[in-house]
PDB file of C-alpha atoms in Angstrom:
ATOM      1  CA  MET N   6      36.475   0.953   7.386  1.00 81.00           C
ATOM      2  CA  LYS N   7      34.210   4.000   6.751  1.00 83.00           C
ATOM      3  CA  LEU N   8      32.355   4.373   3.493  1.00 78.00           C
ATOM      4  CA  PHE N   9      30.763   7.650   2.496  1.00 80.00           C
ATOM      5  CA  VAL N  10      28.311   7.623  -0.406  1.00 78.00           C
ATOM      6  CA  ASN N  11      26.861  10.797  -1.989  1.00 81.00           C
ATOM      7  CA  GLN N  12      24.001  10.177  -4.311  1.00 78.00           C
ATOM      8  CA  THR N  13      21.214  11.963  -6.039  1.00 83.00           C
ATOM      9  CA  ILE N  14      18.027  10.011  -6.972  1.00 81.00           C
ATOM     10  CA  SER N  15      15.355  11.508  -9.183  1.00 85.00           C
ATOM     11  CA  ILE N  16      12.240   9.241  -9.650  1.00 83.00           C
ATOM     12  CA  GLN N  17       9.679  10.440 -12.201  1.00 87.00           C
ATOM     13  CA  THR N  18       7.345   7.478 -11.712  1.00 87.00           C
ATOM     14  CA  LEU N  19       7.288   4.629  -9.279  1.00 83.00           C
ATOM     15  CA  ARG N  20       4.804   1.818  -9.776  1.00 85.00           C
ATOM     16  CA  ILE N  21       4.470  -0.763  -7.027  1.00 81.00           C
ATOM     17  CA  ASP N  22       2.162  -3.745  -7.817  1.00 80.00           C
ATOM     18  CA  GLY N  23       2.059  -5.000  -4.264  1.00 77.00           C
ATOM     19  CA  LEU N  24       3.532  -4.786  -0.752  1.00 73.00           C
ATOM     20  CA  SER N  25       2.893  -7.100   2.118  1.00 74.00           C
ATOM     21  CA  ASN N  26       3.532  -6.754   5.802  1.00 69.00           C
ATOM     22  CA  SER N  27       7.060  -8.055   5.480  1.00 68.00           C
ATOM     23  CA  SER N  28       8.092  -6.233   2.307  1.00 73.00           C
ATOM     24  CA  VAL N  29      10.952  -3.816   1.990  1.00 74.00           C
ATOM     25  CA  LEU N  30      11.132  -1.025  -0.557  1.00 76.00           C
ATOM     26  CA  GLN N  31      14.597   0.414  -0.743  1.00 78.00           C
ATOM     27  CA  ILE N  32      15.727   3.381  -2.742  1.00 77.00           C
ATOM     28  CA  GLY N  33      19.279   4.264  -2.429  1.00 75.00           C
ATOM     29  CA  THR N  34      21.859   2.925  -0.031  1.00 71.00           C
ATOM     30  CA  CYS N  35      21.361   1.883   3.531  1.00 69.00           C
ATOM     31  CA  GLY N  36      23.907   1.214   6.221  1.00 71.00           C
ATOM     32  CA  VAL N  37      21.747  -0.766   8.658  1.00 74.00           C
ATOM     33  CA  MET N  38      18.196  -1.896   8.226  1.00 73.00           C
ATOM     34  CA  LYS N  39      16.484  -2.618  11.522  1.00 76.00           C
ATOM     35  CA  PRO N  40      13.225  -4.625  11.304  1.00 76.00           C
ATOM     36  CA  SER N  41      10.176  -3.093  12.902  1.00 77.00           C
ATOM     37  CA  SER N  42       6.515  -4.078  12.996  1.00 78.00           C
ATOM     38  CA  TYR N  43       3.688  -1.888  14.177  1.00 82.00           C
ATOM     39  CA  LEU N  44       0.003  -2.898  14.338  1.00 83.00           C
ATOM     40  CA  TYR N  45      -2.462  -0.061  14.649  1.00 84.00           C
ATOM     41  CA  ASN N  46      -6.284  -0.219  15.045  1.00 84.00           C
ATOM     42  CA  THR N  47      -6.886   2.965  12.897  1.00 84.00           C
ATOM     43  CA  GLY N  48     -10.596   2.073  12.416  1.00 84.00           C
ATOM     44  CA  GLY N  49     -11.354   1.794  16.027  1.00 84.00           C
ATOM     45  CA  PHE N  50     -12.762  -1.807  15.645  1.00 86.00           C
ATOM     46  CA  THR N  51     -13.765  -3.555  18.863  1.00 89.00           C
ATOM     47  CA  GLY N  52     -14.647  -6.975  17.522  1.00 88.00           C
ATOM     48  CA  PRO N  53     -13.972  -9.438  14.666  1.00 86.00           C
ATOM     49  CA  ALA N  54     -15.244  -8.842  11.107  1.00 82.00           C
ATOM     50  CA  PRO N  55     -18.615 -10.308  10.178  1.00 84.00           C
ATOM     51  CA  GLU N  56     -18.669 -13.627   8.391  1.00 82.00           C
ATOM     52  CA  MET N  57     -18.926 -13.654   4.606  1.00 75.00           C
ATOM     53  CA  THR N  58     -22.355 -14.330   3.201  1.00 78.00           C
ATOM     54  CA  GLN N  59     -21.008 -15.933   0.036  1.00 73.00           C
ATOM     55  CA  PRO N  60     -17.689 -17.554  -0.746  1.00 70.00           C
ATOM     56  CA  PHE N  61     -15.171 -15.423  -2.579  1.00 70.00           C
ATOM     57  CA  ASP N  62     -14.142 -16.970  -5.950  1.00 71.00           C
ATOM     58  CA  GLY N  63     -11.219 -14.501  -6.522  1.00 70.00           C
ATOM     59  CA  VAL N  64     -13.159 -12.444  -9.110  1.00 72.00           C
ATOM     60  CA  TYR N  65     -14.386  -9.002  -8.024  1.00 70.00           C
ATOM     61  CA  GLU N  66     -17.506  -7.796  -9.935  1.00 69.00           C
ATOM     62  CA  PRO N  67     -18.574  -4.360  -8.583  1.00 64.00           C
ATOM     63  CA  SER N  68     -22.304  -3.875  -8.535  1.00 70.00           C
ATOM     64  CA  ILE N  69     -22.035  -0.056  -8.865  1.00 66.00           C
ATOM     65  CA  GLU N  70     -22.402   1.329 -12.400  1.00 69.00           C
ATOM     66  CA  GLY N  71     -21.124   4.734 -13.338  1.00 67.00           C
ATOM     67  CA  PRO N  72     -18.197   6.694 -12.112  1.00 65.00           C
ATOM     68  CA  LEU N  73     -16.819   5.707  -8.762  1.00 66.00           C
ATOM     69  CA  VAL N  74     -15.510   9.166  -8.115  1.00 70.00           C
ATOM     70  CA  PRO N  75     -17.992  11.892  -7.150  1.00 69.00           C
ATOM     71  CA  LEU N  76     -18.174  14.310 -10.168  1.00 69.00           C
ATOM     72  CA  ASN N  77     -20.027  17.521 -10.469  1.00 72.00           C
ATOM     73  CA  PRO N  78     -23.135  17.402 -12.620  1.00 70.00           C
ATOM     74  CA  PRO N  79     -22.755  18.750 -16.145  1.00 67.00           C
ATOM     75  CA  THR N  80     -23.537  22.498 -16.447  1.00 66.00           C
TER      76      THR N  80
END
């Protein structure tokens, strides 16, 4: 049996709270989903990450005050 689906999808806003390595985000129909997994070293790291100096308690408190985006000085 052959099934043909014609569809139009218009997305104004899409908010995704989290995706993990094995998550699937599907919009629309899909006949066959083939699993794939790729691991890339995009940072060019050659060794393990350094050990943490303090244990992480699950609360992030940034030590930077002010805007985190570079802004032009007022004119």
